[in-house]
XYZ file of C-alpha atoms in Angstrom:
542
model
C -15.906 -28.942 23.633
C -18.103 -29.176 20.729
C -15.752 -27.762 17.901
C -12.513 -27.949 17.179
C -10.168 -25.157 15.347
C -9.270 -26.164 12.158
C -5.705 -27.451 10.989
C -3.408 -24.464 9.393
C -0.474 -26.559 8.949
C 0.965 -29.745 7.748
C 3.037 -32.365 9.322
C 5.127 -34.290 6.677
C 6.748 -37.884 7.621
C 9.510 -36.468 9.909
C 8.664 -36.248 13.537
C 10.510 -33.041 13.956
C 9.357 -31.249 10.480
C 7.403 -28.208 11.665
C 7.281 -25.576 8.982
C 7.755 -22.044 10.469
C 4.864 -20.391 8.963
C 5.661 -16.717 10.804
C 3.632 -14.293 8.767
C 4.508 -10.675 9.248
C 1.601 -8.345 8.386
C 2.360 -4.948 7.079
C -0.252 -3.707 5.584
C -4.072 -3.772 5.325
C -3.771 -6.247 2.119
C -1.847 -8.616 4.229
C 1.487 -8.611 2.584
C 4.524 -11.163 3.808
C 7.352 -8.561 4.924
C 10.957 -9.926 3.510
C 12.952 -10.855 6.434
C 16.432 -9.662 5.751
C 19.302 -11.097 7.688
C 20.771 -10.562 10.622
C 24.669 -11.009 11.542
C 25.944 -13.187 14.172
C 26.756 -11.749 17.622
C 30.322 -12.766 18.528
C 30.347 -11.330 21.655
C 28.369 -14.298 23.015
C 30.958 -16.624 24.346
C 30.706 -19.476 26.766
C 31.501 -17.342 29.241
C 28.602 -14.887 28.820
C 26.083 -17.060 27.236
C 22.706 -18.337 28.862
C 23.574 -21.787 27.862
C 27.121 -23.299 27.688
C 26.129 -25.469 24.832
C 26.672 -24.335 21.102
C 25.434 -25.365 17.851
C 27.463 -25.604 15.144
C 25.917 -23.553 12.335
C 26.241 -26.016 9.814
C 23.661 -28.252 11.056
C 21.154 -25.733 11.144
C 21.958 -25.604 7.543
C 21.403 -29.329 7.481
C 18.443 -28.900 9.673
C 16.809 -26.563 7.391
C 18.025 -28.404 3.812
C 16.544 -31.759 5.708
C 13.263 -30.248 6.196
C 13.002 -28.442 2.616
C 12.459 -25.024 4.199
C 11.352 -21.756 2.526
C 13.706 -19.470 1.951
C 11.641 -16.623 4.481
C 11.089 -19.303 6.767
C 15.015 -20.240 6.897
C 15.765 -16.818 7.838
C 13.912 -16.451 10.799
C 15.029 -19.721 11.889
C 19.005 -18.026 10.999
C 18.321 -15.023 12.397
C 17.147 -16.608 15.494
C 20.487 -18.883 16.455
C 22.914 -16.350 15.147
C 21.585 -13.334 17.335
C 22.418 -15.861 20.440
C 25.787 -16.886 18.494
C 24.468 -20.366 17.696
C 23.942 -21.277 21.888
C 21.121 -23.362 22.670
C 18.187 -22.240 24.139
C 16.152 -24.416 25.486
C 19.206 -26.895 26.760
C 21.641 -25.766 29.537
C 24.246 -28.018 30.456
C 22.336 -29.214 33.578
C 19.634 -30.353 31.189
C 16.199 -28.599 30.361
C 15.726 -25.217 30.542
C 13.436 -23.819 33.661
C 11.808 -22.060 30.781
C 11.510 -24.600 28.455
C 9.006 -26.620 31.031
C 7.505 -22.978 31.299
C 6.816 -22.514 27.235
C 5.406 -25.984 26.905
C 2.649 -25.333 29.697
C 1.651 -22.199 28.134
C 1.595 -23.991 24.935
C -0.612 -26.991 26.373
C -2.939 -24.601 27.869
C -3.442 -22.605 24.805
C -4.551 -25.794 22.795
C -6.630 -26.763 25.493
C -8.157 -23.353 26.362
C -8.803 -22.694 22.505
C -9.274 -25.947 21.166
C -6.613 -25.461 18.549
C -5.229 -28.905 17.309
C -3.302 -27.963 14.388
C -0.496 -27.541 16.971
C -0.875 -30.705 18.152
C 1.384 -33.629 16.543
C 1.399 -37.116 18.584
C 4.390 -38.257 18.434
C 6.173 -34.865 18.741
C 3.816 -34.263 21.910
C 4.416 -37.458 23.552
C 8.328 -37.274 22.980
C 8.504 -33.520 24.461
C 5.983 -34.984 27.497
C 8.113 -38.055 27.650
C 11.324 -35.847 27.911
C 10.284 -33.085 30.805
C 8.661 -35.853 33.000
C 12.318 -37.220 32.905
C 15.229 -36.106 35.659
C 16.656 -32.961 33.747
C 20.047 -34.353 34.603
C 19.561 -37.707 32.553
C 21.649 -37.498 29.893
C 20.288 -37.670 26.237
C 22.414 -38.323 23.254
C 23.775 -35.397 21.403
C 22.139 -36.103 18.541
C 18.236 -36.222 20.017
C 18.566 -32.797 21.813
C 20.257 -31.079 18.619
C 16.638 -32.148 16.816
C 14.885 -31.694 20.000
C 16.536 -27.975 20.169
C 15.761 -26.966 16.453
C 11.751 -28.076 16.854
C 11.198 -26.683 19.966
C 12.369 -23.136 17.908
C 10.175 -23.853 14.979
C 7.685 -25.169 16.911
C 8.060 -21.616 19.166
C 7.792 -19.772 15.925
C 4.509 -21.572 14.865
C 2.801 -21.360 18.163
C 3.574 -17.238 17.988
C 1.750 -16.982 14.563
C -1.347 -19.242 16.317
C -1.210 -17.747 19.919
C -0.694 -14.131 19.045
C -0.787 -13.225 14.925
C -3.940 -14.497 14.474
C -4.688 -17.932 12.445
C -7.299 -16.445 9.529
C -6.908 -13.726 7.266
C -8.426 -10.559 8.121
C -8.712 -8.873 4.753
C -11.030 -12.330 3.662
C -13.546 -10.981 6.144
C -14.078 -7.024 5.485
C -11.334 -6.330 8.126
C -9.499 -3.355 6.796
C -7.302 -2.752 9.488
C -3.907 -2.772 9.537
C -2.893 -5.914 11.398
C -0.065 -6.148 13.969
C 3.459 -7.167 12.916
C 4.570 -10.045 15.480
C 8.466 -10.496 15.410
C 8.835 -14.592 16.053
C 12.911 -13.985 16.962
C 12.525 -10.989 19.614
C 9.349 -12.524 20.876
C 11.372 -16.111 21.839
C 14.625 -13.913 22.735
C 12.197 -11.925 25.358
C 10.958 -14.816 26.348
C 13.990 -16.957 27.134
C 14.818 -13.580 29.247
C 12.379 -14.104 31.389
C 13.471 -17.446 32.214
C 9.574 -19.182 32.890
C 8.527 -16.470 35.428
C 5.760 -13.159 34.578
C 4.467 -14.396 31.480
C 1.486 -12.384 31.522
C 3.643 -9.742 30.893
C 5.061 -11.144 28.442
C 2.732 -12.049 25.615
C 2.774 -9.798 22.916
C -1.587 -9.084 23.216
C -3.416 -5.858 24.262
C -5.302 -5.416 27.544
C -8.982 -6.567 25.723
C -7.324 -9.752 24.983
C -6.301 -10.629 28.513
C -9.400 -9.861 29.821
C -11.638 -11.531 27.341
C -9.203 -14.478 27.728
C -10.020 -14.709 31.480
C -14.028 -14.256 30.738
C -13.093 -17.069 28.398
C -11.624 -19.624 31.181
C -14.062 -18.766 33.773
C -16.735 -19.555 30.751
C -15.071 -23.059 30.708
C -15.629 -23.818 34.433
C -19.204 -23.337 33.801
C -19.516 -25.359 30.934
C -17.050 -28.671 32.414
C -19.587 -27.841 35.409
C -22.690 -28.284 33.173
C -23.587 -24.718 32.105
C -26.997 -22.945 33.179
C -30.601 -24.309 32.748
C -33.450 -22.540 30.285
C -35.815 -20.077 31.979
C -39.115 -19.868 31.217
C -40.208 -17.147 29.377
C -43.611 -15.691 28.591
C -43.091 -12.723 26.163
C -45.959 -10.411 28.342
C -44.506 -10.846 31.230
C -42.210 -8.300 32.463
C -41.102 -8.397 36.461
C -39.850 -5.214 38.224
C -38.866 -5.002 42.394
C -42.232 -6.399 44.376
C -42.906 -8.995 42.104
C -43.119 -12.733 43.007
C -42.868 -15.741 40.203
C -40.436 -18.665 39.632
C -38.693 -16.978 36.767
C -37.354 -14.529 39.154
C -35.812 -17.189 41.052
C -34.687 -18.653 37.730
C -32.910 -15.602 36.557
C -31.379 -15.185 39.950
C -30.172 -19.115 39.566
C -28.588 -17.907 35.878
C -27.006 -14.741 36.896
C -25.499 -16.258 40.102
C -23.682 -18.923 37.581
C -22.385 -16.328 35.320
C -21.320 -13.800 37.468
C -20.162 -15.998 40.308
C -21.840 -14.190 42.880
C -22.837 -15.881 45.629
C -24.624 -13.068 47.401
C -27.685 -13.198 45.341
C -30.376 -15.519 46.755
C -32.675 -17.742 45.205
C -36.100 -16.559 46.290
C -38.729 -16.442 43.811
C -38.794 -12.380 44.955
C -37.880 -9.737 43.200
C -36.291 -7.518 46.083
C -34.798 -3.987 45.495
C -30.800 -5.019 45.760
C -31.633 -7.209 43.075
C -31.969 -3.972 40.912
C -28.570 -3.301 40.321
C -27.937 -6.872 39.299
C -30.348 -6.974 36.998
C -29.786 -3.527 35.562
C -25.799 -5.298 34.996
C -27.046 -7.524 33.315
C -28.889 -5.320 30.726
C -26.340 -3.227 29.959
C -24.171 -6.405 29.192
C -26.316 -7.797 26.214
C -26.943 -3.513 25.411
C -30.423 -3.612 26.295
C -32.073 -0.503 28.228
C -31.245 -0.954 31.664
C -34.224 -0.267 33.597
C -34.035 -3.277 36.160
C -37.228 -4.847 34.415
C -36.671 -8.615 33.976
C -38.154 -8.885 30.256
C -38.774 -11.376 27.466
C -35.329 -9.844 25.887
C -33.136 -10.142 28.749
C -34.103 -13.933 29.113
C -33.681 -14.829 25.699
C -29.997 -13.620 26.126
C -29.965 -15.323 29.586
C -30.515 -18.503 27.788
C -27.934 -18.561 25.037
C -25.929 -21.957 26.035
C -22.260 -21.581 27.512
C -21.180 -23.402 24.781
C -22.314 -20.567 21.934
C -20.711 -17.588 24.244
C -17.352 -19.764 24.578
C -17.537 -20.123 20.783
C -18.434 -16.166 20.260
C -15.423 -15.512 22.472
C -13.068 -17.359 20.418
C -14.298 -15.510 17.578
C -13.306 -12.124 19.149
C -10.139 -13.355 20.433
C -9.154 -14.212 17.455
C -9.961 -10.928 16.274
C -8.580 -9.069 18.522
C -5.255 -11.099 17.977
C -5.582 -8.706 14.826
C -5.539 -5.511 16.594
C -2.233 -2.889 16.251
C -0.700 -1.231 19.144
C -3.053 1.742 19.999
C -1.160 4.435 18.867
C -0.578 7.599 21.848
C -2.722 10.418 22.322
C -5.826 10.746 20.728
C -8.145 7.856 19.548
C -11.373 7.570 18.138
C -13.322 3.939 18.211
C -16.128 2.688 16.664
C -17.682 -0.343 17.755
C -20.451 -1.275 15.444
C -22.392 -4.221 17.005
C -21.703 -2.129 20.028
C -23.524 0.997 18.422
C -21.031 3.167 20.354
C -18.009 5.863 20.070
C -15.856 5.881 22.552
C -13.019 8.845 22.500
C -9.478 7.998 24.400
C -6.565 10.037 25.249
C -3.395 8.232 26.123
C -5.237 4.744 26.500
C -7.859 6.367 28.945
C -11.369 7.022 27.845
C -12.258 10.250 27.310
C -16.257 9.836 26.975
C -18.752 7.474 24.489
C -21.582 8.030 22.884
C -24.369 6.324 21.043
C -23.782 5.963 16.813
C -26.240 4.833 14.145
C -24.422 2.431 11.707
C -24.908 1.319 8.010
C -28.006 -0.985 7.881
C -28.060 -4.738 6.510
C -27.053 -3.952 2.843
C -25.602 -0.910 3.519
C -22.902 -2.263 5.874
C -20.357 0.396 7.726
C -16.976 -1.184 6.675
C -14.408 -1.779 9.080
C -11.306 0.093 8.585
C -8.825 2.583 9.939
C -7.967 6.085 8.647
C -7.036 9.874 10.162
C -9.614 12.513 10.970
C -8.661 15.351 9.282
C -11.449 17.776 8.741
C -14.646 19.391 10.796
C -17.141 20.842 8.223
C -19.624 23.082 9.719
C -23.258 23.715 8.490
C -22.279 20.805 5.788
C -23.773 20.928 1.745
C -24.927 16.820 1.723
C -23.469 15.767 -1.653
C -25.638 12.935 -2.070
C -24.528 9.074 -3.762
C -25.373 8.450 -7.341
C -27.027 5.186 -5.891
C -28.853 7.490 -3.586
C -30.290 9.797 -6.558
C -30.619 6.762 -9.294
C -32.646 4.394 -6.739
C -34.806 7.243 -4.370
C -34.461 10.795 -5.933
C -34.984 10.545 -9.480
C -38.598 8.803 -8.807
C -39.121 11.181 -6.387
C -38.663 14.136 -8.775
C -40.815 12.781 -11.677
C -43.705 12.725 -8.877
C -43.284 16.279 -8.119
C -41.323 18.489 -9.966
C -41.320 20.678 -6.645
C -39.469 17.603 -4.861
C -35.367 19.757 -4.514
C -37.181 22.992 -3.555
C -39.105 21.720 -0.915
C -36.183 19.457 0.206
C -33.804 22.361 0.418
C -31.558 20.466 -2.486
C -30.300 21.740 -5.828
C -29.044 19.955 -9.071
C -25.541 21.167 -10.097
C -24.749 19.450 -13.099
C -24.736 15.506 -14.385
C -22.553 13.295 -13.911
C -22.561 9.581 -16.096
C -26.555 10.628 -17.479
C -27.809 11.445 -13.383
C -28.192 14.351 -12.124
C -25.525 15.582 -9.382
C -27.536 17.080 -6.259
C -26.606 17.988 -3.088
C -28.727 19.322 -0.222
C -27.953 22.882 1.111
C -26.951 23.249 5.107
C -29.784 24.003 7.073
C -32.001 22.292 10.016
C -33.218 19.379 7.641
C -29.529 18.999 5.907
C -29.500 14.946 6.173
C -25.727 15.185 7.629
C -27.273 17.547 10.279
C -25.134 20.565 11.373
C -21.491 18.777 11.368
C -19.781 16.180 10.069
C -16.516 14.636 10.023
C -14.044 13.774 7.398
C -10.938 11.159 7.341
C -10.608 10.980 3.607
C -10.675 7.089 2.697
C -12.167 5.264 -0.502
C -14.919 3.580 1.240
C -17.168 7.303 1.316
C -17.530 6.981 5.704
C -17.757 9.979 7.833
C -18.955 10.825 11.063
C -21.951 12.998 11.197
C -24.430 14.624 12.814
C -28.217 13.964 11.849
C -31.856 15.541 12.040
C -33.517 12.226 13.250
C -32.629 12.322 16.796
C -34.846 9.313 17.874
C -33.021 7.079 16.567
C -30.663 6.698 19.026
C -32.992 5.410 21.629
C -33.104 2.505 19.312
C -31.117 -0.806 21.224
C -30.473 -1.321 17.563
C -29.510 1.331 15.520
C -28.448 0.292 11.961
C -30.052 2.688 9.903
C -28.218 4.457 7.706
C -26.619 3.652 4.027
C -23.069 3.225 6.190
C -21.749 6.053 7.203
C -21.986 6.665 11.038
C -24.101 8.950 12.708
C -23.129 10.756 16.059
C -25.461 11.158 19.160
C -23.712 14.270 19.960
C -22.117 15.840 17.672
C -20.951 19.252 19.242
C -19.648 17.607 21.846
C -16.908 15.862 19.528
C -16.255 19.109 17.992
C -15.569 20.783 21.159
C -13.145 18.180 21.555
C -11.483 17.948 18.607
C -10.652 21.939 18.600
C -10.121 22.178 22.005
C -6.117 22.679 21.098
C -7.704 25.741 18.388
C -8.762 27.886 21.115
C -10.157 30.527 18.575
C -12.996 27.754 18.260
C -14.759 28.281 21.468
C -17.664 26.617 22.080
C -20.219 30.038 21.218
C -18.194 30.085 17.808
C -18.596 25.931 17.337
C -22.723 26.623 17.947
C -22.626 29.597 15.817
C -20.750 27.845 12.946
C -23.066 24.756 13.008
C -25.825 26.695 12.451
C -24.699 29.054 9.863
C -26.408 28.824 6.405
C -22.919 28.669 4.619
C -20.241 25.599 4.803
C -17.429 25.755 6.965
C -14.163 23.643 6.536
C -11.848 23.274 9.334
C -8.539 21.464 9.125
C -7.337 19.806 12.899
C -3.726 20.669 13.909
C -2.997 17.058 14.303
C -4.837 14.636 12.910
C -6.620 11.953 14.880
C -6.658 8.163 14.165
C -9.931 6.083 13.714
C -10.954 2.608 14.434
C -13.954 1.409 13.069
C -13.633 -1.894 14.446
C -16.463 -4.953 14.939
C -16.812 -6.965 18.526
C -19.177 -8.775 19.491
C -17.761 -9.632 22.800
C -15.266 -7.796 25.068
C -14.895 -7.058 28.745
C -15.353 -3.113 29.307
C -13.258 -1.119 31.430
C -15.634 -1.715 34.298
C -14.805 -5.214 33.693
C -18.099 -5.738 32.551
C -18.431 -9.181 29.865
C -20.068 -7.596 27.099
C -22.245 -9.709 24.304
C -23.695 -8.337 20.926
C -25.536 -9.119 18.137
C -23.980 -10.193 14.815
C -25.561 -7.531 12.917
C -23.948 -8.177 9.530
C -22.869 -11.960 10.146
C -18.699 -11.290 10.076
C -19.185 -13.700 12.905
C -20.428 -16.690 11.108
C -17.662 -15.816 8.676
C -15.113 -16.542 11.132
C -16.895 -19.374 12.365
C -16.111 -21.203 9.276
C -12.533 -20.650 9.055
C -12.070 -21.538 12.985
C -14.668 -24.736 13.585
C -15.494 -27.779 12.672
């Protein structure tokens, strides 16, 4: 590849010395957890134990003095040998561990598959390579596999916080959300469990991860294969089912690349079963999927294999970020994706299209707890809001609140405090919803309905505007059957305000991908609307 990820950690002049740099993330600001200690399980004996060989625990002691450890880091390192009662775990007596062989693929084929050299150390790599390619019954001394033992752990513990916690910090790149708390000890306990075998189980990611993270090897294939040639485009041409021209054929050339199927031909027609396929394709890169082969939909088509595999790894890494999603109810917010999509128990409920803040105005991404529905909303608009567009507007006609259906209130810091009264021109429309945070975001409904035929929608000053609005109500108080859906239509257009609390609150994502497979198992690409991206991009590559 092209780029390589960036070294996190440091190597000092011992072959063995791999800090354990296990970050536990507990809160939006990022915060180390304290590990506290754990006490040693006696009831491992020789005769229960996966491994008849035993440490002693005083040269883990020496082990950690040796390599100057932190004091968090010597914990988890404690914690780890005195939950197995100081056995060995990647040595039986036979040799090496059916698992061990099994850890250091998956590790080989994570730095390969993501590019990620700072887990690579020479002479550590060729002395584990030299060890496995040897007969497992070959005796070592005692000393080399006591070493060998305690960096394979450390070496576990500092793959997990690559592989799975996520190498950058999130809160450095307007990621509010909580990040997920990876446990280095149970994840290598688990793991040893499984003894090598059903390791896609196993890893500790969500379900977007492992199917981005296949997108992202079949992505490779194409690119050791030599990726896809340019198409031709004209900007006036558009091609639609009856057409003839050799762009068709060199779309049909592309897609059958990307999408590895074989069953499209490569006439220069544009035949009616290639509707669908094209129409696929659109809804991929979010354009309107109308089966028209257009200047847009080429320029997509021609992004090189090598800038998708790099977007890719820019997701992953975010999504390495993600927290469990929680059960029952969630709301999600996509922003490059422009969408809202509602689930229930991990199953999508229904989407919808959004409007999002626009460059300058960006929608921040964070998570918080719908609380409220207000009905027939007052619009209690930002001092920036009145200071930069409504005071001007006022001194130009003194008529200007009247005829916007706004009033003044009071004054707040020398401006004047308006808000607009509910009504059919109310900016928040007839509904909006509240999960209380500092960052002033809502959900809301909105008089300028044409916006969401927009491909792009960032319009508004950030918070997010709803396509359809009642129908969220309707779900949200569909446990308060006294709000039917007459009494939800009557309430959103009544002239007063109308605050109603939800028996359970319901948690919100407002989350930023630019890539992810769908549940259709459709690859989906974006646009970096506000550049977090290219952020990223400079903490990950060279």
């Amino acid at each position: 590849m092209n780029f390589q990820i960036k070294a996190f950690s440091t190597v000092n002049k011992y072959l063995h010395t791999i800090v354990i740099l296990l970050i536990v993330f507990n809160s939006c600001k990022g915060q180390q957890s304290k590990v506290e200690e754990v006490q040693r399980d006696t009831t491992i004996t020789r005769a229960t134990s996966f491994s008849k060989l035993f440490l002693d625990s005083a040269t883990v002691v020496k082990f950690i003095t040796d390599q100057n450890t932190s004091d968090s880091d010597a914990v988890q390192l404690r914690n780890f040998y005195k939950s197995r009662n100081y056995q060995y775990a990647w040595f039986t007596e036979d040799g090496i561990a059916e698992h061990t062989r099994a850890f250091w693929n998956l590790h080989n084929n994570y730095i390969s598959n993501f590019g990620d050299t700072a887990l690579r150390f020479k002479n550590f790599h060729q002395e584990i390579d030299t060890l496995l390619t040897l007969d497992s019954t070959l005796k070592i001394s005692p000393q080399q596999m006591l070493q060998t033992e305690l960096a394979l752990t450390q070496h576990f513990f500092e793959y997990s916080k690559h592989a799975y916690a996520g190498k950058v910090d999130s809160k450095d790149l307007q990621w509010f959300i909580p990040r997920k708390k990876i446990d280095a000890v149970v994840l290598l306990d688990s793991f040893i469990a499984r003894d090598g075998k059903n390791l896609e189980g196993w890893e500790p990611v969500n379900i977007y991860y492992q199917r981005l993270k296949q997108e992202l090897l079949h992505y490779y294939t194409i690119e050791k294969a030599g990726g896809w040639k340019e198409i031709a485009t004209d900007k006036s041409k558009r091609y639609k089912p009856g057409d003839s021209a050799v762009v068709i054929k060199q779309v049909k050339q592309r897609l059958q690349i990307s999408v590895d199927d074989k069953s499209i031909d490569t006439t220069p027609y544009y035949k009616s079963e290639l509707e669908l396929v094209i129409q696929r394709a659109q809804r991929s890169f979010g354009l309107k999927d109308d089966g028209i082969i257009t200047a847009g939909l080429i320029k997509e088509l021609n992004v090189a294999v090598t800038e998708r595999i790099r977007q890719m790894l820019i997701n992953l890494e975010r999504m390495r970020w993600i927290p469990e999603q929680p059960p029952g109810n969630l709301l999600l917010v996509n922003i490059p994706e422009f969408r809202l999509h509602v689930f229930d128990s991990g199953k999508k409920q229904f989407s919808m299209n959004v409007v999002v803040g626009k460059e300058g105005h960006s929608t921040v991404i964070f998570t918080d707890q719908l609380k409220y529905v207000v009905f027939s909303p007052y619009w209690n608009l930002p001092s920036s809001i009145v200071k930069n567009e409504i005071l001007s507007a006022m001194q130009r006609n003194s008529n200007y609140l009247t005829r916007n259906n706004m009033e003044q209130t009071g004054t707040s810091n020398g401006l004047p405090v308006i808000r607009q009264k509910p009504g059919s021109s109310n900016s928040l429309g007839k509904v909006k919803f509240i999960f209380p945070n500092s960052y002033n975001i809502y959900f809301h409904d909105t008089p300028a309905k044409a916006l969401f035929n927009e491909s792009n929608r960032a319009f508004s000053h950030g918070c997010i505007r709803l396509g359809e609005p009642a129908k969220l109500a309707e779900y949200l108080l569909r446990d308060q059957p006294e709000w039917t859906r007459e009494k939800i239509k009557e309430a959103m257009n009544a002239s007063k305000e109308n605050w109603v609390t939800l028996k359970k609150p319901v948690p919100v994502f407002i989350s930023y991908f630019t890539v992810w497979v769908d549940s259709e198992g459709l690859l989906n690409f974006r646009t970096d609307i506000y550049g977090h991206d290219k952020e990223i991009a400079a903490h990950l590559f060279e």
